[in-house]
Coordinates of C-alpha atoms in Angstrom, one line a residue:
M23 CA 94.1 111.1 161.8
R24 CA 95.1 114.5 161.3
W25 CA 93.5 117.5 159.1
I26 CA 95.6 119.8 156.8
I27 CA 94.3 122.9 155.2
V28 CA 96.0 124.0 152.4
R29 CA 95.4 127.3 150.5
K30 CA 96.4 128.2 147.0
I31 CA 96.2 131.7 145.4
L32 CA 94.3 131.2 141.9
A33 CA 93.6 134.1 139.4
G34 CA 90.9 136.0 140.4
G35 CA 90.4 134.5 143.9
I36 CA 91.3 131.9 146.5
A37 CA 90.4 128.2 146.3
A38 CA 90.6 126.2 149.8
F39 CA 92.0 122.6 149.5
F40 CA 91.2 120.1 152.2
L41 CA 93.8 117.4 153.1
F42 CA 92.9 114.9 155.5
T43 CA 95.6 112.1 155.9
A44 CA 95.5 108.6 157.4
A45 CA 97.2 107.7 160.5
A46 CA 99.1 104.6 160.4
G47 CA 98.4 101.8 162.6
Y48 CA 95.2 100.2 161.4
A49 CA 96.0 97.3 159.0
L50 CA 93.7 96.0 156.3
Q51 CA 93.9 92.7 154.6
L52 CA 95.2 93.6 151.4
S53 CA 96.4 91.8 148.5
P54 CA 99.8 92.4 146.9
E55 CA 98.3 94.5 143.9
E56 CA 96.3 96.6 146.5
E57 CA 99.6 97.3 148.5
T58 CA 101.6 98.1 145.3
Y59 CA 98.9 100.3 144.2
L60 CA 98.4 102.0 147.8
R61 CA 102.3 102.6 148.0
S62 CA 102.2 104.5 144.7
L63 CA 98.8 106.6 145.2
G64 CA 99.2 110.1 146.1
P65 CA 96.4 112.3 147.4
V66 CA 93.2 111.0 146.2
S67 CA 91.0 113.8 144.8
I68 CA 87.4 113.9 146.6
C69 CA 84.3 115.9 145.6
V70 CA 81.5 116.7 148.1
D71 CA 78.2 118.5 148.4
P72 CA 79.5 122.2 149.8
D73 CA 76.2 123.0 151.8
W74 CA 74.4 119.9 152.8
E75 CA 74.1 120.3 156.8
P76 CA 74.6 118.2 158.8
F77 CA 75.8 115.3 156.4
E78 CA 78.7 117.4 154.6
R79 CA 79.8 120.9 153.8
L80 CA 82.6 123.3 153.4
D81 CA 82.9 126.0 155.9
Q82 CA 84.2 129.6 155.6
D83 CA 87.8 128.3 155.8
G84 CA 87.1 125.6 153.2
A85 CA 87.3 122.9 155.8
Y86 CA 85.1 119.9 155.1
V87 CA 82.9 119.2 158.0
G88 CA 79.9 116.9 158.9
I89 CA 78.7 113.3 159.5
A90 CA 80.5 112.5 156.1
A91 CA 83.6 114.0 156.9
D92 CA 83.7 112.5 160.3
L93 CA 83.1 109.2 158.7
M94 CA 85.5 109.7 155.8
R95 CA 88.2 110.6 158.2
L96 CA 87.9 107.2 159.6
I97 CA 87.8 105.6 156.2
G98 CA 90.8 107.3 155.1
A99 CA 92.9 106.5 158.6
R100 CA 92.2 102.7 158.1
A101 CA 92.5 102.4 154.1
G102 CA 95.8 104.7 154.5
I103 CA 94.5 106.9 151.9
T104 CA 95.1 110.8 152.0
F105 CA 92.0 112.7 150.7
Q106 CA 92.4 116.4 148.9
V107 CA 89.0 118.0 148.8
T108 CA 88.5 119.9 145.4
P109 CA 86.1 123.0 146.2
T110 CA 83.0 123.4 144.4
R111 CA 80.3 125.8 143.9
D112 CA 77.4 123.2 144.7
W113 CA 76.3 119.6 144.2
D114 CA 75.8 120.0 140.3
H115 CA 79.3 121.5 139.8
S116 CA 80.6 118.4 142.2
V117 CA 79.0 115.9 139.7
A118 CA 80.0 117.6 136.8
L119 CA 83.8 117.7 137.8
S120 CA 83.4 113.8 139.1
K121 CA 82.1 113.0 135.3
S122 CA 85.0 115.1 133.8
G123 CA 87.5 113.2 135.8
Q124 CA 88.6 116.1 137.9
C125 CA 87.4 114.3 141.1
D126 CA 88.6 110.7 141.9
I127 CA 85.7 110.2 144.1
L128 CA 82.3 111.6 145.4
A129 CA 82.1 111.0 149.3
F130 CA 78.5 110.6 150.1
L131 CA 75.8 109.7 147.8
N132 CA 73.1 106.9 146.9
K133 CA 73.9 104.8 144.2
T134 CA 71.7 105.0 140.9
P135 CA 71.3 103.5 137.4
L136 CA 72.1 107.2 136.1
R137 CA 75.3 107.2 138.6
D138 CA 76.5 103.9 137.4
Q139 CA 77.4 105.2 133.9
W140 CA 80.6 106.7 135.3
L141 CA 80.9 105.7 138.9
I142 CA 81.5 102.3 140.7
F143 CA 80.5 102.0 144.4
T144 CA 81.5 101.0 147.6
E145 CA 79.2 99.1 150.2
P146 CA 77.0 101.8 152.1
Y147 CA 78.7 103.1 155.2
F148 CA 75.4 105.1 156.4
I149 CA 72.1 104.1 155.9
D150 CA 69.1 106.5 156.7
P151 CA 65.4 105.8 155.9
N152 CA 63.8 108.4 153.7
V153 CA 60.5 110.4 155.4
I154 CA 57.8 112.6 153.9
V155 CA 57.8 115.6 155.6
T156 CA 54.3 117.8 155.5
R157 CA 52.8 120.6 157.4
A158 CA 51.4 119.5 161.0
E159 CA 47.4 119.5 159.9
H160 CA 48.4 117.1 156.5
D161 CA 46.7 113.6 157.0
Y162 CA 49.2 110.8 157.3
I163 CA 50.2 109.3 153.8
P164 CA 50.4 105.7 153.9
N165 CA 51.1 105.3 150.0
L166 CA 52.3 107.9 147.5
A167 CA 50.4 106.1 144.8
A168 CA 47.0 107.3 146.3
I169 CA 47.9 111.0 146.1
S170 CA 46.6 113.2 143.5
N171 CA 46.7 117.0 142.9
E172 CA 49.5 117.5 145.7
T173 CA 53.3 118.5 144.8
M174 CA 56.3 117.7 146.2
V175 CA 59.4 119.8 146.4
L176 CA 62.9 118.3 146.4
P177 CA 66.3 119.5 145.7
K178 CA 67.7 119.2 142.0
G179 CA 69.8 116.4 141.2
T180 CA 69.1 113.6 143.9
S181 CA 68.6 110.1 143.4
V182 CA 65.2 110.7 145.2
E183 CA 63.8 112.6 142.4
E184 CA 64.9 109.7 140.2
R185 CA 62.9 107.4 142.0
I186 CA 60.2 109.1 142.6
R187 CA 59.6 110.0 138.7
R188 CA 60.2 106.7 137.9
D189 CA 58.1 104.7 140.7
Y190 CA 55.2 107.5 140.9
P191 CA 54.4 109.4 138.0
N192 CA 51.2 110.7 139.8
V193 CA 53.3 113.1 141.9
R194 CA 53.9 116.3 140.8
L195 CA 57.3 117.3 141.2
T196 CA 59.0 121.1 142.1
L197 CA 62.9 121.1 141.9
V198 CA 64.8 123.9 143.9
E199 CA 68.4 124.7 144.7
S200 CA 68.7 123.6 148.3
E201 CA 67.3 121.4 151.3
A202 CA 66.7 124.4 153.2
E203 CA 64.5 126.0 150.3
A204 CA 62.2 122.6 150.1
F205 CA 61.7 122.9 153.7
R206 CA 60.4 126.8 153.4
L207 CA 58.0 125.8 150.7
V208 CA 56.3 123.3 152.6
E209 CA 56.2 125.3 155.7
S210 CA 54.6 128.4 153.8
R211 CA 52.2 126.1 151.9
E212 CA 53.7 126.7 148.5
A213 CA 54.1 122.8 148.2
D214 CA 52.5 120.0 150.1
M215 CA 55.3 118.0 151.1
T216 CA 59.0 117.0 150.5
M217 CA 60.7 113.8 150.9
R218 CA 64.1 113.6 152.9
S219 CA 66.4 111.6 155.1
L220 CA 65.0 111.2 158.8
T221 CA 68.4 112.6 159.8
M222 CA 68.3 116.0 157.5
A223 CA 64.4 116.3 158.7
A224 CA 65.1 115.9 162.3
Y225 CA 67.9 118.5 161.8
T226 CA 66.3 121.1 159.7
I227 CA 63.2 121.3 161.5
K228 CA 64.7 121.6 164.6
K229 CA 67.7 124.0 163.6
E230 CA 65.2 126.1 161.8
G231 CA 62.5 126.0 164.5
W232 CA 59.8 124.9 162.0
F233 CA 57.6 122.9 164.6
N234 CA 54.9 123.3 162.4
L235 CA 56.2 120.7 160.1
K236 CA 55.9 116.8 160.9
I237 CA 57.1 113.4 159.6
A238 CA 53.9 112.2 157.7
G239 CA 54.9 109.1 156.3
E240 CA 57.7 106.5 155.3
I241 CA 58.9 104.6 152.2
P242 CA 61.1 101.9 153.7
A243 CA 62.2 100.8 150.3
Y244 CA 63.5 104.2 149.9
A245 CA 66.2 104.1 152.8
N246 CA 69.4 106.1 151.9
R247 CA 72.3 103.6 151.4
M248 CA 75.2 106.2 151.2
R249 CA 78.1 105.0 149.7
I250 CA 81.7 106.3 148.4
G251 CA 81.2 106.6 144.5
V252 CA 84.6 106.0 142.5
T253 CA 85.5 106.7 138.9
R254 CA 85.4 103.6 136.7
E255 CA 89.1 103.9 136.0
K256 CA 89.8 103.5 139.4
P257 CA 88.6 99.7 140.6
V258 CA 91.6 99.0 143.0
L259 CA 90.8 102.3 145.1
K260 CA 87.3 101.2 145.2
D261 CA 88.2 97.8 146.6
I262 CA 90.6 99.4 149.0
L263 CA 88.1 101.8 150.2
D264 CA 85.4 99.0 150.6
K265 CA 87.7 96.9 152.9
A266 CA 88.2 100.2 155.2
V267 CA 84.3 100.7 155.1
A268 CA 83.8 97.3 156.4
T269 CA 85.6 98.2 159.7
L270 CA 83.2 100.9 160.5
T271 CA 81.0 99.8 163.7
P272 CA 77.5 100.7 164.3
Q273 CA 78.6 102.5 167.5
E274 CA 81.2 104.6 165.6
V275 CA 78.6 105.8 163.1
N276 CA 76.0 106.2 166.1
E277 CA 78.6 108.6 167.9
I278 CA 79.3 110.8 164.7
V279 CA 75.6 111.4 164.0
S280 CA 74.8 112.3 167.5
R281 CA 77.7 114.8 167.4
H282 CA 76.2 116.8 164.8
V283 CA 72.4 116.6 165.2
S284 CA 72.0 116.7 169.0
I285 CA 71.0 120.0 170.6
S286 CA 71.9 121.5 173.7
V287 CA 69.5 123.2 175.9
T288 CA 70.8 125.9 178.3
T289 CA 68.8 126.8 181.7
R290 CA 69.0 129.4 184.3
N291 CA 68.4 128.6 188.0
D292 CA 65.7 130.8 189.7
Y293 CA 66.5 130.5 193.4
G294 CA 63.4 132.6 194.3
L295 CA 61.2 129.9 192.7
L296 CA 63.3 127.2 194.1
F297 CA 62.6 128.4 198.0
K298 CA 58.9 128.5 197.4
V299 CA 58.9 125.0 195.9
V300 CA 61.0 123.7 198.8
S301 CA 58.7 125.2 201.5
G302 CA 55.6 124.0 199.5
F303 CA 57.5 120.4 199.4
L304 CA 58.3 120.5 202.9
A305 CA 54.5 121.0 203.8
V306 CA 53.3 118.4 201.7
V307 CA 55.7 115.9 203.1
G308 CA 54.7 116.6 206.6
M309 CA 51.0 116.0 205.8
G310 CA 52.2 113.1 203.4
L311 CA 53.6 110.9 206.4
V312 CA 50.0 110.3 207.6
W313 CA 49.5 108.6 204.3
I314 CA 52.8 106.9 203.4
T315 CA 51.7 103.4 204.1
V316 CA 48.9 103.6 201.9
I317 CA 50.8 105.5 199.1
R318 CA 53.3 102.6 199.1
R319 CA 50.8 100.3 198.6
K320 CA 49.3 102.2 195.6
N321 CA 52.6 102.6 194.2
R322 CA 53.3 98.6 193.8
D323 CA 49.9 98.6 192.1
L324 CA 50.8 101.4 189.8
A325 CA 54.1 99.8 189.2
L326 CA 52.4 96.4 188.3
L327 CA 49.9 98.7 186.2
G328 CA 52.5 100.4 184.3
E329 CA 54.6 97.4 183.7
Q330 CA 51.4 95.8 182.0
L331 CA 50.7 99.3 179.8
R332 CA 54.4 99.1 178.7
R333 CA 54.1 95.8 177.5
D334 CA 51.0 96.5 175.7
M335 CA 52.3 99.4 174.3
V336 CA 55.3 97.6 172.8
A337 CA 53.1 94.7 171.4
R338 CA 51.2 97.5 169.7
T339 CA 54.2 99.4 168.4
E340 CA 55.3 95.7 166.9
V341 CA 52.0 95.1 165.3
E342 CA 51.8 98.3 163.7
S343 CA 55.2 98.1 162.5
A344 CA 54.4 94.9 160.8
L345 CA 51.4 96.3 159.4
R346 CA 53.1 99.0 157.8
E347 CA 55.8 96.5 156.5
S348 CA 53.1 94.4 155.2
E349 CA 51.1 97.1 153.7
E350 CA 54.4 98.3 151.8
R351 CA 55.4 95.0 150.8
Y352 CA 51.8 94.4 149.1
R353 CA 51.7 97.9 147.6
L354 CA 55.1 97.2 145.9
L355 CA 53.9 94.0 144.6
V356 CA 50.9 95.9 143.1
E357 CA 52.8 98.9 141.6
T358 CA 55.6 96.7 140.0
A359 CA 53.3 94.0 138.8
Q360 CA 53.7 93.1 135.2
E361 CA 50.1 92.5 134.7
G362 CA 47.3 95.6 134.7
I363 CA 45.2 95.6 137.8
V364 CA 42.0 97.5 137.8
V365 CA 39.3 97.9 140.3
V366 CA 35.8 98.5 138.9
Q367 CA 33.0 100.1 141.3
E368 CA 29.8 100.6 139.9
E369 CA 31.0 99.9 136.4
Y370 CA 33.7 102.9 137.0
L371 CA 37.4 102.6 137.2
A372 CA 38.2 103.2 141.0
Y373 CA 42.0 102.2 140.9
T374 CA 44.4 101.2 138.2
N375 CA 48.2 100.3 138.8
P376 CA 51.0 101.8 136.8
M377 CA 51.1 98.7 134.5
M378 CA 47.6 100.1 133.0
S379 CA 49.1 103.0 131.9
V380 CA 51.6 101.0 129.8
I381 CA 49.0 98.8 128.4
T382 CA 46.6 101.8 127.4
G383 CA 48.9 104.7 127.1
Y384 CA 46.7 106.8 129.4
T385 CA 47.7 108.1 132.7
A386 CA 46.1 107.1 136.2
D387 CA 44.8 110.5 136.4
E388 CA 43.1 110.4 133.1
M389 CA 41.5 106.9 133.7
R390 CA 40.5 107.9 137.1
S391 CA 36.5 107.6 137.7
W392 CA 36.3 106.8 133.8
P393 CA 33.5 104.2 132.9
F394 CA 35.4 100.9 132.3
I395 CA 33.6 100.1 129.1
H396 CA 35.1 103.3 127.5
L397 CA 38.5 101.4 127.3
V398 CA 36.9 98.4 125.6
F399 CA 36.8 97.6 122.0
P400 CA 33.0 98.6 120.7
E401 CA 32.7 95.0 119.1
D402 CA 33.8 93.5 122.6
R403 CA 31.5 95.5 125.1
K404 CA 28.8 93.6 125.2
A405 CA 30.2 90.3 126.3
V406 CA 32.6 92.2 128.7
L407 CA 29.8 93.8 130.6
E408 CA 28.0 90.7 130.7
N409 CA 31.1 89.0 132.3
H410 CA 31.5 91.9 135.0
R411 CA 27.8 91.6 136.1
L412 CA 28.0 87.8 136.2
R413 CA 31.4 88.3 138.4
M414 CA 29.7 90.9 140.5
D415 CA 26.7 88.1 141.2
G416 CA 29.3 85.9 142.4
H417 CA 29.5 83.7 139.7
V418 CA 33.0 82.3 138.6
I419 CA 34.2 83.7 135.2
P420 CA 37.1 81.7 133.3
R421 CA 39.6 83.8 131.8
Y422 CA 38.6 85.7 128.6
Q423 CA 40.2 87.8 125.9
M424 CA 39.0 91.2 124.9
R425 CA 40.4 94.1 122.9
M426 CA 41.1 97.5 124.4
L427 CA 41.3 101.0 122.9
R428 CA 44.8 102.4 123.4
K429 CA 45.4 106.5 123.6
D430 CA 47.2 106.2 120.4
G431 CA 44.4 104.7 118.5
A432 CA 45.8 101.4 118.3
V433 CA 44.3 98.2 119.7
A434 CA 45.6 96.0 122.5
W435 CA 44.6 92.4 123.3
V436 CA 44.2 91.4 127.0
E437 CA 43.4 88.3 128.7
V438 CA 41.1 89.0 131.7
S439 CA 40.8 87.2 135.0
G440 CA 39.4 88.5 138.3
A441 CA 37.0 88.3 141.6
R442 CA 34.4 90.1 143.5
V443 CA 35.9 92.1 146.3
E444 CA 35.2 94.7 149.0
W445 CA 36.7 98.2 147.9
G446 CA 35.7 101.1 150.6
G447 CA 33.1 99.1 152.0
R448 CA 31.4 98.4 148.7
P449 CA 31.3 95.6 146.3
A450 CA 33.7 95.8 143.4
S451 CA 35.5 93.5 141.1
L452 CA 39.4 93.3 141.2
N453 CA 40.5 92.4 137.4
F454 CA 43.9 91.3 136.3
L455 CA 44.7 91.9 132.7
S456 CA 47.6 90.5 130.9
D457 CA 48.9 92.2 127.6
I458 CA 48.7 89.5 124.9
T459 CA 49.1 91.5 121.9
E460 CA 52.2 90.2 121.0
R461 CA 51.2 86.7 121.2
K462 CA 47.8 87.4 119.0
A463 CA 49.9 88.9 116.3
I464 CA 52.1 85.8 116.3
E465 CA 49.1 83.4 116.4
E466 CA 47.6 85.4 113.5
K467 CA 50.6 85.0 111.4
I468 CA 50.9 81.5 112.3
H469 CA 47.1 80.9 111.3
F470 CA 47.8 83.0 107.9
M471 CA 50.8 80.9 107.1
A472 CA 48.9 77.7 107.5
Q473 CA 46.4 79.0 105.1
H474 CA 48.4 80.8 102.6
D475 CA 51.1 80.2 99.8
P476 CA 54.3 81.7 101.5
L477 CA 55.6 82.9 97.8
T478 CA 52.5 84.8 96.6
S479 CA 50.5 85.3 99.8
L480 CA 47.5 83.8 97.9
P481 CA 45.1 81.3 99.9
N482 CA 46.5 77.8 99.7
R483 CA 44.6 74.6 98.5
T484 CA 43.2 74.0 101.9
L485 CA 41.7 77.5 102.2
F486 CA 40.4 77.3 98.5
F487 CA 38.5 74.0 99.2
D488 CA 37.1 75.3 102.6
R489 CA 35.8 78.5 100.6
L490 CA 34.4 76.4 97.8
D491 CA 32.7 73.8 100.1
R492 CA 30.7 76.8 101.8
A493 CA 30.1 78.7 98.6
L494 CA 28.5 75.3 97.2
A495 CA 26.3 75.0 100.3
L496 CA 25.1 78.4 100.0
A497 CA 24.7 78.1 96.3
R498 CA 22.4 74.9 96.6
R499 CA 20.4 76.8 99.5
E500 CA 19.7 79.8 97.3
R501 CA 19.3 78.0 94.1
R502 CA 22.1 80.2 92.1
G503 CA 25.3 79.4 90.2
L504 CA 28.9 79.5 91.0
A505 CA 32.3 79.0 88.8
V506 CA 35.4 77.4 89.3
M507 CA 38.5 78.1 86.8
F508 CA 41.9 76.2 86.3
V509 CA 44.6 78.5 85.1
D510 CA 47.8 77.0 84.2
L511 CA 50.9 79.3 83.0
N512 CA 52.4 78.4 79.4
D513 CA 56.0 77.5 79.0
F514 CA 56.9 78.5 82.6
K515 CA 59.8 76.3 82.8
P516 CA 61.7 77.9 80.3
V517 CA 61.5 81.1 81.9
N518 CA 63.2 79.7 85.1
D519 CA 65.6 77.7 82.9
T520 CA 66.5 81.0 80.9
Y521 CA 66.6 83.6 83.8
G522 CA 66.4 81.7 86.9
H523 CA 64.4 80.7 89.7
G524 CA 64.5 84.3 91.4
I525 CA 62.9 85.5 88.1
G526 CA 60.4 82.8 88.1
D527 CA 59.2 83.6 91.6
L528 CA 59.0 87.1 90.8
L529 CA 56.8 86.0 87.8
L530 CA 54.4 84.0 89.9
Q531 CA 53.9 87.1 92.3
S532 CA 53.1 89.4 89.3
V533 CA 50.7 86.8 88.0
A534 CA 49.0 86.5 91.5
R535 CA 48.6 90.1 91.5
R536 CA 47.1 90.5 87.9
I537 CA 44.5 87.5 88.4
E538 CA 43.5 89.3 91.6
S539 CA 43.1 92.6 89.7
A540 CA 40.9 90.9 87.4
L541 CA 38.3 89.6 90.0
R542 CA 35.7 91.0 92.2
A543 CA 36.5 91.3 96.1
S544 CA 34.3 88.6 96.8
D545 CA 36.0 86.0 94.5
T546 CA 39.1 84.0 95.5
V547 CA 42.3 83.2 93.7
A548 CA 44.5 80.7 95.1
R549 CA 47.9 78.8 94.2
I550 CA 47.9 75.2 94.3
G551 CA 50.9 74.1 92.9
G552 CA 54.0 75.5 90.9
D553 CA 52.6 77.6 88.1
E554 CA 48.9 76.3 88.8
F555 CA 46.1 78.6 89.9
V556 CA 42.3 78.4 90.9
V557 CA 39.8 80.8 90.9
L558 CA 36.4 80.5 92.5
L559 CA 33.4 82.9 91.4
P560 CA 30.9 82.1 94.3
T561 CA 28.1 84.4 92.8
L562 CA 27.1 83.7 89.3
E563 CA 24.1 85.7 87.7
R564 CA 24.7 84.0 84.2
S565 CA 26.8 81.4 82.7
A566 CA 28.0 83.8 80.2
D567 CA 29.8 85.9 82.9
V568 CA 32.2 83.1 83.3
E569 CA 33.6 83.7 79.7
D570 CA 34.1 87.6 80.2
V571 CA 36.1 86.7 83.5
V572 CA 38.3 83.9 81.4
L573 CA 38.9 86.5 78.8
K574 CA 39.8 89.3 81.4
I575 CA 42.0 87.0 83.1
G576 CA 43.6 85.8 79.9
Q577 CA 44.3 89.5 78.4
S578 CA 45.7 90.6 81.6
L579 CA 48.5 87.7 81.6
T580 CA 49.4 88.2 78.0
E581 CA 50.8 91.7 78.7
P582 CA 54.6 91.4 79.2
F583 CA 55.9 91.5 82.9
N584 CA 59.1 93.7 83.6
L585 CA 60.9 91.7 86.4
D586 CA 64.1 93.1 87.8
G587 CA 65.0 94.5 84.7
Q588 CA 63.9 91.5 82.4
T589 CA 60.9 91.5 80.1
V590 CA 59.1 88.2 80.1
A591 CA 56.0 87.3 78.2
I592 CA 54.0 84.6 78.9
S593 CA 50.4 83.3 78.6
A594 CA 47.9 81.0 80.2
S595 CA 45.6 78.2 79.6
I596 CA 42.2 78.5 81.6
G597 CA 39.3 76.1 81.8
A598 CA 36.1 76.4 83.6
A599 CA 33.3 74.7 85.3
V600 CA 30.0 76.1 86.5
F601 CA 27.6 74.7 89.2
P602 CA 25.3 73.0 88.6
D603 CA 25.7 72.5 84.8
H604 CA 29.3 70.8 84.8
G605 CA 28.7 69.1 88.5
N606 CA 26.9 69.3 92.1
D607 CA 30.0 69.0 94.2
A608 CA 33.6 70.3 94.5
A609 CA 35.4 67.1 93.3
S610 CA 33.4 66.9 89.6
L611 CA 33.6 70.7 89.3
C612 CA 37.2 70.5 89.7
R613 CA 37.6 67.6 87.1
H614 CA 35.7 69.5 84.5
A615 CA 37.8 72.7 85.0
D616 CA 41.0 70.8 84.9
T617 CA 40.0 69.1 81.8
M618 CA 38.8 72.1 79.9
M619 CA 42.2 73.6 81.0
Y620 CA 44.1 71.0 79.4
E621 CA 42.0 70.9 76.2
D622 CA 42.9 74.7 76.0
K623 CA 46.6 73.9 76.6
A624 CA 46.5 71.2 73.7
R625 CA 45.2 74.2 71.3
F626 CA 48.1 76.3 72.5
K627 CA 50.8 73.7 71.6
K628 CA 49.5 73.4 68.2
I629 CA 49.6 77.2 67.5

């Protein structure tokens, strides 16, 4: 591989272009299409982060250096591709040029959903875990979800920023321009922590001499998987680079990393001190010859003990690592669960997972240390409190439904299950809440459709007679009257024949609304057939009141209807029956009302 530095004089200044070209002799298994593409391919423009040691930067001569630069040398050599570095002010500038198509590739970055919008990515060619860096006195951080009122500082535009905002909304973020600035704010106590790659953390802490900083935690799921991002217009280029990436060995990657993050220490020989040490050593050796046999025996014993200690330390390290991995797996399960998870201790919210914020609209900080009953719909609170107390007494409570109050004032239906647990050494209940709001809405809609007429939304025959039976039972018990009316439209068929069924449907809907407006809220009007309606007056002070309602309904229906630009006039025949004068049950009352309605219709036809 060879590196060629090209300088071009531009208006107002000098921009350095860095070319590094592949050496021949490393054969990849390319398809005919890829070989043709490669032969016609000129220099590939590449954008980098100009100030991101030790990974990549542009030095004062415009040369591309760092871990990523050395790895890209190998990849370019094996792919047979010449890279031309386009100098930029900073990483944001590099991203902007990539989006506008002025750079073919970004050399060293994580894949994120946002970047997927304009880039396609190779397989990762450098994997580096992300760690949490704090001051030395800060406690170990096993779980970012558990922190509050602490600030994390990050450089702008990183994939870590996207993921923290998505996965840990409880963490307060401060954004700065560079890695060094992030570490400086932590070191000066202006921020509580930062999260950077392990390589970057080790390099910066040692280089800047910030030995009062430490690595205080790790999120294995956040490992940096650095790739080459290629503009979507060049998929063949991406495929060729992928084949070159696959040739890199772990040994080659490790050698390059060691070259950039190792630190040399220079020492000076002190010969006066050396003479004193040698003299003392000779004196000790002379005295020690007497004990040499004993020492050898002791050494054997110590060697055995040391080996045992080493094995114990290895076992302990493996156990601790397994525990951390297990804790991380379970934390991810809880944090990404599609059910709300709540720990209630002494009737207060001790823990809520992110899904609870989705269900209720409140943040975790807003809910923390609330009495859990504040989130429950008032009418459900008594039953929910009783279920909680039974669960805390060790009873098995089956899944039950309740309503919750959302922050926006809406009501959410949830289905609750749970168990009694120990939380922080004290009893608590662990509860799982499934949001069934949408399901309840569907159930209510199905229930409504089963009991109502689809055209007019009035109660149907089933619901009407259910209400009539209930009203009759109450009337018998309280010894009072009720009335049933049959309403049938006169000459409805000619309306359909003249104006069409669409106008006929509009007429039926308008008739339903007018009859409703003539009744009390406690009364019921139902549609039981084509143009047939029935009315229930469940409370009747005197029989004469029925005639007033019949007259009111009849007058309301004689007013012309304006239906989709058509004026339609119609009337109705009405028959009524009163309990107990005309019958003691629903069947006899309906027969009498039907008979009276047909007598009224006969008088209408004579007219």
